[in-house]
PDB file of C-alpha atoms and ligand atoms in Angstrom:
ATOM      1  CA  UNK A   1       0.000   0.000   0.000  1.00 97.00           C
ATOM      2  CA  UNK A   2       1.569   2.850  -0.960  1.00 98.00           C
ATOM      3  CA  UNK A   3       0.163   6.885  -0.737  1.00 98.00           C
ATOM      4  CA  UNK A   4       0.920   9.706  -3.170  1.00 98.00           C
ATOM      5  CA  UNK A   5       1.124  13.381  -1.248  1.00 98.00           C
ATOM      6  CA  UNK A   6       1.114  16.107  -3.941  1.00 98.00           C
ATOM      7  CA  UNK A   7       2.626  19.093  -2.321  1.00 98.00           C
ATOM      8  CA  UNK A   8       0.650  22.047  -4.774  1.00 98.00           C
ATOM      9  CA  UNK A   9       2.658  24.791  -3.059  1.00 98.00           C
ATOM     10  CA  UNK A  10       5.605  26.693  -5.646  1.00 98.00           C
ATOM     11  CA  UNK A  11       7.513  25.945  -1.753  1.00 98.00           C
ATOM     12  CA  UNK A  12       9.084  22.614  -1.870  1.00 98.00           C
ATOM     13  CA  UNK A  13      10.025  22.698   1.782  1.00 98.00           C
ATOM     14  CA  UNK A  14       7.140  25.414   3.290  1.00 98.00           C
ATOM     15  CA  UNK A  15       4.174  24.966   5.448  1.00 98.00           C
ATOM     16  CA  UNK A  16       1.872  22.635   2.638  1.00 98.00           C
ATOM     17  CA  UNK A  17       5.152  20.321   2.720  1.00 98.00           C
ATOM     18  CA  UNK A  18       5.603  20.289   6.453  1.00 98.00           C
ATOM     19  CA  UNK A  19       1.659  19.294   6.951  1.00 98.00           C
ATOM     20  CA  UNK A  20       2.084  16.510   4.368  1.00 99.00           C
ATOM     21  CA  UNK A  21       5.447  15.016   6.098  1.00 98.00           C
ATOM     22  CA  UNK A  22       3.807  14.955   9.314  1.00 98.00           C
ATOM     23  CA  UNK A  23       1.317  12.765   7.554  1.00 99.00           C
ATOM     24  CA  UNK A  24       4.177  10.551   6.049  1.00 98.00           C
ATOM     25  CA  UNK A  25       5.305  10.082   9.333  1.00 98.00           C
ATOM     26  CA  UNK A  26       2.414   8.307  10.279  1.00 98.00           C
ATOM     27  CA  UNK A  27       1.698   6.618   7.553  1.00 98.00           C
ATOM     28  CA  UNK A  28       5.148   5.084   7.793  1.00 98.00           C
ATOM     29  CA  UNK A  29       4.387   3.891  11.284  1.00 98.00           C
ATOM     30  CA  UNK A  30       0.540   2.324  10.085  1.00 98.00           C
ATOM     31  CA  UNK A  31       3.202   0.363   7.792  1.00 98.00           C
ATOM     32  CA  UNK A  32       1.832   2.436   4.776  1.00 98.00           C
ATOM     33  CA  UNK A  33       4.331   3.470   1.863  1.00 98.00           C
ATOM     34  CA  UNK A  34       4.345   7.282   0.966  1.00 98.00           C
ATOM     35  CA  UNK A  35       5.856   9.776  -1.511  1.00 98.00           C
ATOM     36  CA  UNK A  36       5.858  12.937  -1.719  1.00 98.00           C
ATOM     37  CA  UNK A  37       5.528  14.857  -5.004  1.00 98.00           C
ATOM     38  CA  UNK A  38       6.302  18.542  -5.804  1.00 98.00           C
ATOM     39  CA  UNK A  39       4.649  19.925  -8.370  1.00 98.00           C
ATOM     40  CA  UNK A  40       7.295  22.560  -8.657  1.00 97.00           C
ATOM     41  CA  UNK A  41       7.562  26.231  -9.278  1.00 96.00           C
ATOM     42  CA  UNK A  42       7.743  26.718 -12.891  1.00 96.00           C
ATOM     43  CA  UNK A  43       4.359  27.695 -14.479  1.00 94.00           C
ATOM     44  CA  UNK A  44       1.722  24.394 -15.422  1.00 96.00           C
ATOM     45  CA  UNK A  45       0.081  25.571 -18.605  1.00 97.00           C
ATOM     46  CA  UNK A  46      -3.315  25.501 -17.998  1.00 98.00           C
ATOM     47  CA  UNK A  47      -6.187  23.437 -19.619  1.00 98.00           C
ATOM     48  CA  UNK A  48      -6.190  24.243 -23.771  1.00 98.00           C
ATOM     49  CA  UNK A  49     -10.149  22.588 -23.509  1.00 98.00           C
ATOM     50  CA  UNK A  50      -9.591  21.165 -27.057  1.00 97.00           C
ATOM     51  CA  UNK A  51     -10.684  17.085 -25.740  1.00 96.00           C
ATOM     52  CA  UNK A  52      -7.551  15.713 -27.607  1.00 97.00           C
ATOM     53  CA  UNK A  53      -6.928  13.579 -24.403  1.00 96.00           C
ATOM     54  CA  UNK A  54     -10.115  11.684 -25.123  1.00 95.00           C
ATOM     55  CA  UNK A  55      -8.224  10.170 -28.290  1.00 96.00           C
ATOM     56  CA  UNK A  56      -4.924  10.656 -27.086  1.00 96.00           C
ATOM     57  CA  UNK A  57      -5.112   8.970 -23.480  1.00 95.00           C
ATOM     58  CA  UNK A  58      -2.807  11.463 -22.521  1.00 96.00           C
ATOM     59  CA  UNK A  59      -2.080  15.465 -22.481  1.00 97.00           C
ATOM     60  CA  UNK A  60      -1.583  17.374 -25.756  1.00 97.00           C
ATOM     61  CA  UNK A  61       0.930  19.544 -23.803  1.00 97.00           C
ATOM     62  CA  UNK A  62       3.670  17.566 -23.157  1.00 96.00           C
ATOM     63  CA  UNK A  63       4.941  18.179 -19.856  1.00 94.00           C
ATOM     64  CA  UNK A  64       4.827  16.922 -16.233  1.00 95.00           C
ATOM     65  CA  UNK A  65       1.252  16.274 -16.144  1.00 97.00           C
ATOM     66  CA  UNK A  66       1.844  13.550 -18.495  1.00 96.00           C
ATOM     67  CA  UNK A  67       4.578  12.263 -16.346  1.00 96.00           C
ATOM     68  CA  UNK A  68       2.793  12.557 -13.409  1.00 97.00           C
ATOM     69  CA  UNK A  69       0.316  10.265 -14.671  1.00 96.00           C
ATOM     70  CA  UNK A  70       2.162   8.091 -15.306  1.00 95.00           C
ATOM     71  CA  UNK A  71       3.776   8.084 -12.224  1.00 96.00           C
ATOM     72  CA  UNK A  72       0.516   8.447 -10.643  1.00 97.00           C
ATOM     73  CA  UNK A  73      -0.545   4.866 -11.458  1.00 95.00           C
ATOM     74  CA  UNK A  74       1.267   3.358  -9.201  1.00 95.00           C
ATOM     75  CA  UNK A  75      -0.417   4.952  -6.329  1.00 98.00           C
ATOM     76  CA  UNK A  76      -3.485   2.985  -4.042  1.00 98.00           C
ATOM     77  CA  UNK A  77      -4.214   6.493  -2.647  1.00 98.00           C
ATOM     78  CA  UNK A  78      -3.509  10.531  -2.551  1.00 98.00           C
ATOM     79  CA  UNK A  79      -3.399  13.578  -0.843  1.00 99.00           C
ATOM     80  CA  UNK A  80      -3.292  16.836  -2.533  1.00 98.00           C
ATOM     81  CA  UNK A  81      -1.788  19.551  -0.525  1.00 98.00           C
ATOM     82  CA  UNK A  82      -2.251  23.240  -1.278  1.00 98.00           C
ATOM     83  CA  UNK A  83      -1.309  26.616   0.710  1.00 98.00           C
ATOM     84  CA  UNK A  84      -4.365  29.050   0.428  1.00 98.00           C
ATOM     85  CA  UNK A  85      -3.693  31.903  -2.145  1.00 98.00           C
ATOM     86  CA  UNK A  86      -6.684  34.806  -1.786  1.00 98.00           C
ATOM     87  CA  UNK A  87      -9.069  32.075  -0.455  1.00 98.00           C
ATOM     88  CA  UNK A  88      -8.287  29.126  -2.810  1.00 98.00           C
ATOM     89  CA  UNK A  89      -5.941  26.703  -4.156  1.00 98.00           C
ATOM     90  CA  UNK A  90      -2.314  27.703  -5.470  1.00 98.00           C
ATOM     91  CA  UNK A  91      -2.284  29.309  -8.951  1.00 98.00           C
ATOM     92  CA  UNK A  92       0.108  26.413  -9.848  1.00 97.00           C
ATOM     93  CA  UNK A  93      -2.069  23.297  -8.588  1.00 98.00           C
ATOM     94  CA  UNK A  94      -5.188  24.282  -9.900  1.00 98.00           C
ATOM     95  CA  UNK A  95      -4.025  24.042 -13.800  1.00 98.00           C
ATOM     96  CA  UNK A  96      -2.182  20.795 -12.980  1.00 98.00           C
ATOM     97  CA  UNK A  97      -4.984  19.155 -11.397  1.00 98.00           C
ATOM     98  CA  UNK A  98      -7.520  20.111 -14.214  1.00 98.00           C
ATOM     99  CA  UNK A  99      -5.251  18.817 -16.928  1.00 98.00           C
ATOM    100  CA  UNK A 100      -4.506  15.503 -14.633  1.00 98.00           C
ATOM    101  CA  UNK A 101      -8.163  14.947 -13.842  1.00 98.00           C
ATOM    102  CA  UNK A 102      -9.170  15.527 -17.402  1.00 97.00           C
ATOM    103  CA  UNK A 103      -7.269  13.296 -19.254  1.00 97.00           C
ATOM    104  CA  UNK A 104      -8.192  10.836 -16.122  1.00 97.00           C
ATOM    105  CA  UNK A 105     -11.835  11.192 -17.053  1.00 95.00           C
ATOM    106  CA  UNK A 106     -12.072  11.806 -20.701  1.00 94.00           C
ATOM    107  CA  UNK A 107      -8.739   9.608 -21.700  1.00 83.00           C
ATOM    108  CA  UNK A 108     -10.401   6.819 -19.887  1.00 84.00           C
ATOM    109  CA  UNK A 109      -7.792   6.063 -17.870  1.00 89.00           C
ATOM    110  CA  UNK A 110      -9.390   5.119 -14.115  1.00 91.00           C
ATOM    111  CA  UNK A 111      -5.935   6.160 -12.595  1.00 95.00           C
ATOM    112  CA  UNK A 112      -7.677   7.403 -10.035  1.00 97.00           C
ATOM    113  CA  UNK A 113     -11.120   5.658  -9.092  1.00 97.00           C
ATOM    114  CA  UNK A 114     -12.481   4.109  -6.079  1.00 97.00           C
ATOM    115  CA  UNK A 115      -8.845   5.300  -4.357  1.00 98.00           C
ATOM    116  CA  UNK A 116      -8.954   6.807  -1.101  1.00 98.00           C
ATOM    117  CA  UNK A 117      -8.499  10.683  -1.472  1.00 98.00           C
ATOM    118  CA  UNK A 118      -8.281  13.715   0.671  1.00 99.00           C
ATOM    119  CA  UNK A 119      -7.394  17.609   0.701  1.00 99.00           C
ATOM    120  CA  UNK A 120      -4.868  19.504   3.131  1.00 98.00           C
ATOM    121  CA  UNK A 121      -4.180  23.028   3.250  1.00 98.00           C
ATOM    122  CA  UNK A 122      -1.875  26.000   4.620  1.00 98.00           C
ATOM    123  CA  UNK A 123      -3.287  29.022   5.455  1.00 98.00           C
ATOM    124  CA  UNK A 124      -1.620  32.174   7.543  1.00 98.00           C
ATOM    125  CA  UNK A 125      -5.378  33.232   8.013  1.00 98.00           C
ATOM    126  CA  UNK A 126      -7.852  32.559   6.582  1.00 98.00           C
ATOM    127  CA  UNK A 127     -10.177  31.095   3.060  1.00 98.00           C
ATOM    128  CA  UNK A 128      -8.779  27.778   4.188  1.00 98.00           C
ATOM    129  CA  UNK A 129     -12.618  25.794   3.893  1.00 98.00           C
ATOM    130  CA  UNK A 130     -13.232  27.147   0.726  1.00 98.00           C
ATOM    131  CA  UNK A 131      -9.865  26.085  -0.396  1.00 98.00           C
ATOM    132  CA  UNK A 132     -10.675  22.087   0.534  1.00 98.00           C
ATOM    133  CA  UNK A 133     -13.840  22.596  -0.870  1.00 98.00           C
ATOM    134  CA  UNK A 134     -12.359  23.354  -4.072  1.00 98.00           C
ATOM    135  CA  UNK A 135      -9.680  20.452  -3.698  1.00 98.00           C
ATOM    136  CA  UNK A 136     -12.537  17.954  -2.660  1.00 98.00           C
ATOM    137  CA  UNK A 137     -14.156  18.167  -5.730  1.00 98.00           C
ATOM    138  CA  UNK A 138     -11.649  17.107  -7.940  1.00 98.00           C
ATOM    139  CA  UNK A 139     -12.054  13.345  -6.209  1.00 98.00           C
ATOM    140  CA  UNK A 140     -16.106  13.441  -5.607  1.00 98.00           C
ATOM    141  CA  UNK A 141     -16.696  13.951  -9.686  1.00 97.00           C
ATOM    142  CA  UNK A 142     -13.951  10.755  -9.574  1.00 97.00           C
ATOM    143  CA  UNK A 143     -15.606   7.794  -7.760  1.00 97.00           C
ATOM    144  CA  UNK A 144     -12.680   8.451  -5.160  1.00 98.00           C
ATOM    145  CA  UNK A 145     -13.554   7.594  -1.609  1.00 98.00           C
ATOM    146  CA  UNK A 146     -12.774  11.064   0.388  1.00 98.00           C
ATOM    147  CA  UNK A 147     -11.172  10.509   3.782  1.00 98.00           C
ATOM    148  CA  UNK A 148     -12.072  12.629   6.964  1.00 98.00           C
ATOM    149  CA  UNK A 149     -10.494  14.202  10.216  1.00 98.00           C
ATOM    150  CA  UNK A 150     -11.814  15.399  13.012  1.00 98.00           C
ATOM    151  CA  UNK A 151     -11.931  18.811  11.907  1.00 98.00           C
ATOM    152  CA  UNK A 152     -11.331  20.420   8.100  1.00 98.00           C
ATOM    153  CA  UNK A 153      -7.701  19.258   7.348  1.00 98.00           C
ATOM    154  CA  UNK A 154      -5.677  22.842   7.748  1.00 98.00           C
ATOM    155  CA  UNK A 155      -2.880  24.163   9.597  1.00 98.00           C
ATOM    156  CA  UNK A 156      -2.354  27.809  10.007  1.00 98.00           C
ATOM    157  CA  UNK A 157       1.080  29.248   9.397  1.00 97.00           C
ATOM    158  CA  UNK A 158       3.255  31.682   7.439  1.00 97.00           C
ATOM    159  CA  UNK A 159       6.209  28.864   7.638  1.00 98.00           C
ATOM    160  CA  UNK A 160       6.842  25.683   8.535  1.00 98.00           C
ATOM    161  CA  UNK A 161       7.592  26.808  12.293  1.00 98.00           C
ATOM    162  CA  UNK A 162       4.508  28.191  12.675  1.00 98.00           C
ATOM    163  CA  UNK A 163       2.795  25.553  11.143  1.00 98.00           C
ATOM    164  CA  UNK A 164       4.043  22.723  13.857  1.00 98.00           C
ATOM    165  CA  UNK A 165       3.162  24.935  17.036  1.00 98.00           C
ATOM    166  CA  UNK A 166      -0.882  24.551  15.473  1.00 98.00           C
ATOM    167  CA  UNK A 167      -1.111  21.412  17.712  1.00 98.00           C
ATOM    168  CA  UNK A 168      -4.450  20.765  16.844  1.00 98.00           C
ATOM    169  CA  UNK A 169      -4.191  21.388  12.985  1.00 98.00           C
ATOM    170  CA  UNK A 170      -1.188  18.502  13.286  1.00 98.00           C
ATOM    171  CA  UNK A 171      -3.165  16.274  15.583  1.00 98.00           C
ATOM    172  CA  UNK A 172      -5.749  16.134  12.934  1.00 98.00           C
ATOM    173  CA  UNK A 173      -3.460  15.780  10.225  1.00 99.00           C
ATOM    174  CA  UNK A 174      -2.372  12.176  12.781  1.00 98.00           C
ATOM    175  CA  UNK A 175      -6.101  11.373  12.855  1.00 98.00           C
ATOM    176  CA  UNK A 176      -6.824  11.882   9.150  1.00 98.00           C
ATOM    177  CA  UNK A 177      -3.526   9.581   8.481  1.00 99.00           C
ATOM    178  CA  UNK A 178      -4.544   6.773  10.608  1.00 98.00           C
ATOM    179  CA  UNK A 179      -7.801   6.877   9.036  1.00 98.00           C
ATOM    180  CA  UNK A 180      -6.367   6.628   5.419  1.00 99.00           C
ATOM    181  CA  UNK A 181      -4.208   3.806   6.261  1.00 98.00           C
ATOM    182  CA  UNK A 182      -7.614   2.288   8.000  1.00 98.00           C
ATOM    183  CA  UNK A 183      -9.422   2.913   4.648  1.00 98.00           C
ATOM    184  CA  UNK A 184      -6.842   1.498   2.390  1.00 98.00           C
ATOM    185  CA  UNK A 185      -6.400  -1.905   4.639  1.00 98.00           C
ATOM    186  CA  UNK A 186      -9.881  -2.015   4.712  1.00 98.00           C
ATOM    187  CA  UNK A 187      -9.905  -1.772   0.900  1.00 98.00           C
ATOM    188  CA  UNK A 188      -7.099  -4.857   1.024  1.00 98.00           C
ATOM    189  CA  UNK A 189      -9.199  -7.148   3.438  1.00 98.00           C
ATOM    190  CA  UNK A 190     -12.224  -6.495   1.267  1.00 98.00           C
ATOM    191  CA  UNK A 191     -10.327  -7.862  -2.011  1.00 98.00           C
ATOM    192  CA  UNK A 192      -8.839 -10.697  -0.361  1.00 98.00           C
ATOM    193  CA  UNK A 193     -12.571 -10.998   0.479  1.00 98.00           C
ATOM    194  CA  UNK A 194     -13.241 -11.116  -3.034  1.00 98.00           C
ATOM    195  CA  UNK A 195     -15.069  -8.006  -2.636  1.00 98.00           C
ATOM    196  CA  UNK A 196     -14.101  -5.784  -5.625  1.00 96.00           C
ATOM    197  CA  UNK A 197     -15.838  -2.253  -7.238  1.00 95.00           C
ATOM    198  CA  UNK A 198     -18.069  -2.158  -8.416  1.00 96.00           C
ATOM    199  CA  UNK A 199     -18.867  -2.583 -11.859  1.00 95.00           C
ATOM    200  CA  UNK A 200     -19.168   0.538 -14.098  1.00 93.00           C
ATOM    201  CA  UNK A 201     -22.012   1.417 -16.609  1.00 93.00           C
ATOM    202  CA  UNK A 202     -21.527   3.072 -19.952  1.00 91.00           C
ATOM    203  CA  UNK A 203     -21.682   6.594 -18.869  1.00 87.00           C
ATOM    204  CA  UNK A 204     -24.123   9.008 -20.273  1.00 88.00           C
ATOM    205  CA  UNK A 205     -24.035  12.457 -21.336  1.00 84.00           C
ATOM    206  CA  UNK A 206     -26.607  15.126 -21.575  1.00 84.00           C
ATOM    207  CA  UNK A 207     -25.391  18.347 -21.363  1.00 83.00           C
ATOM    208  CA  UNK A 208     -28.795  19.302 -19.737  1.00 79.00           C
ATOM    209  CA  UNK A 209     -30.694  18.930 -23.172  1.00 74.00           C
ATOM    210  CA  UNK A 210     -33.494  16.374 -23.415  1.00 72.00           C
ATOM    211  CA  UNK A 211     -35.283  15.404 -26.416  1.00 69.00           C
ATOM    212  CA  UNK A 212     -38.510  16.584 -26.607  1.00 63.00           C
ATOM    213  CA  UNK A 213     -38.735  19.049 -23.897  1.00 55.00           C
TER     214      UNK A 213
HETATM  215  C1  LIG B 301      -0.245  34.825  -3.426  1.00 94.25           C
HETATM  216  C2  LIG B 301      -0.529  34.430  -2.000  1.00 94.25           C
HETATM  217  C3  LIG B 301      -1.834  34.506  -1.534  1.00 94.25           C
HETATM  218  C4  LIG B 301      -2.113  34.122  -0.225  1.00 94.25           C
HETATM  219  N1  LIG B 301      -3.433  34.170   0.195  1.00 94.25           N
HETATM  220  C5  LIG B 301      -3.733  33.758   1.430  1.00 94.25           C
HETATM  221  C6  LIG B 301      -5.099  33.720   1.846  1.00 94.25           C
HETATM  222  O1  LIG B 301      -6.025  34.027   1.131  1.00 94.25           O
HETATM  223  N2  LIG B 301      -5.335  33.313   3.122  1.00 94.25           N
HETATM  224  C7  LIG B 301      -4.338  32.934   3.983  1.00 94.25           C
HETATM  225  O2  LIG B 301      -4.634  32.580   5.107  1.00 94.25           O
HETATM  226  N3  LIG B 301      -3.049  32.922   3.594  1.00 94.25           N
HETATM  227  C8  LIG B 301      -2.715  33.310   2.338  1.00 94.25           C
HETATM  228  N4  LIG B 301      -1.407  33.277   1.932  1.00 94.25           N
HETATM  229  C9  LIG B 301      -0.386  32.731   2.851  1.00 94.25           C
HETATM  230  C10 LIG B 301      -0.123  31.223   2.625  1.00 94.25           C
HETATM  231  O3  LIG B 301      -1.303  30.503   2.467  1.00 94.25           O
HETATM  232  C11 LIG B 301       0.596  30.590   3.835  1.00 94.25           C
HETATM  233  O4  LIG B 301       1.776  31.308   4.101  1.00 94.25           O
HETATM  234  C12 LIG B 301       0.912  29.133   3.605  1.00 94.25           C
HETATM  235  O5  LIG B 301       1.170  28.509   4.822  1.00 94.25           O
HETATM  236  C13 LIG B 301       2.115  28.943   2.691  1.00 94.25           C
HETATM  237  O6  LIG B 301       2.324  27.570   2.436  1.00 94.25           O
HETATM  238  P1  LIG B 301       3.616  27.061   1.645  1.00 94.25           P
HETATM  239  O7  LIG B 301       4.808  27.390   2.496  1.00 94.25           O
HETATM  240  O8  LIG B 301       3.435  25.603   1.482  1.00 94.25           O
HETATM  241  O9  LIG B 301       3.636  27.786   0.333  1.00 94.25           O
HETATM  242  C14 LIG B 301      -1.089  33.660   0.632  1.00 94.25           C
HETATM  243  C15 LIG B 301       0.230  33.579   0.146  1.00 94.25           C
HETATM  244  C16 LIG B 301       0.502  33.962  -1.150  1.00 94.25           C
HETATM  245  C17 LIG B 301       1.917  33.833  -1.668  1.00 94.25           C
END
């Protein structure tokens, strides 16, 4: 079992990074696997809309977002991680997640469903709700299971020192971990079970017309 933490913050080694360690930590001792992955500082093009992923399984822009699908694969679960810029997700991880969830959905390629899934973010202040709002919906329009705390998974801080003294936005980043590695050997004990997803149905489209209204 093995856990993919995208850190969506241009800061490799900042607050977003220090939240999703902590969360490494205990995944390491719930004998879970985890990487973390940086989506880096230099500019993610952002989505061209042209649907060539749905014939090209991949990205028409070649960059990391087809790399990091690749990658990706691999993975039983994931955490995106994202410092709050003015009350949402970083200018950087929004782009990369619409490209990586599009090709996902239109490229057919079920990287990512009925994997365990959850949000974390940094704030200094405040817009941090709003922020996992926006995260959580790349997973609940993906058939991916979304994993709880005890409270909305933030930690306030302007750096990582800050962030650690928030000993109750770390303590739930502990319970949120232990509940992800509950979820994914629950997932393992239920296919050893025999107990698989569930099968999928040819999906349907309607774009809100119907025929004859
Ligand atoms: C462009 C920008 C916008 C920001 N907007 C907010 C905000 O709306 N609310 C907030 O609480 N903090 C805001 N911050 C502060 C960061 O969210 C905070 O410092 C965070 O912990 C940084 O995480 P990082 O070190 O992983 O980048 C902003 C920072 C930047 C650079």
């Amino acid at each position: 079992m093995k856990v993919l933490l995208i850190n969506g913050s241009p800061n490799k080694k900042g607050s977003t990074f220090t939240a999703l360690s902590h969360m490494s930590e205990v995944f390491k001792s719930e004998g879970v696997e985890s990487e973390i992955y940086h989506i880096g500082k230099e500019p993610v093009a952002p989505c061209r809309a042209c649907y060539s992923c749905a014939k090209l399984q991949k990205c028409i822009i070649e960059d990391k977002v087809n790399e990091f699908l690749e990658f990706a694969m691999g993975f039983d679960g994931y955490v995106i991680g994202s410092p709050v810029h003015y009350a949402g997700a970083s200018g950087g991880v929004v782009p990369f997640l619409h490209r990586v969830f599009l090709v996902n959905h239109m490229g057919a390629r079920n990287c990512f469903e009925h994997k365990p899934a959850t949000a974390i973010v940094s704030a200094r202040r405040a817009g941090a709700t709003t922020t996992i709002d926006q995260l959580n919906k790349y997973f609940q329009i993906t058939q991916m299971p979304v994993v709880s705390g005890r409270y909305w998974n933030m930690v306030h801080g302007n750096s990582p020192d800050e962030v650690v003294k928030d000993l109750e936005g770390m303590q739930n980043l502990r319970f949120l971990a232990r509940n992800f590695a509950y979820l994914l050997k629950c997932k393992e004990a239920a296919k050893n079970a025999g107990i698989l997803p569930p099968e999928q149905e040819e999906v349907i489209y309607t774009n809100f017309i119907r025929d004859g209204i």
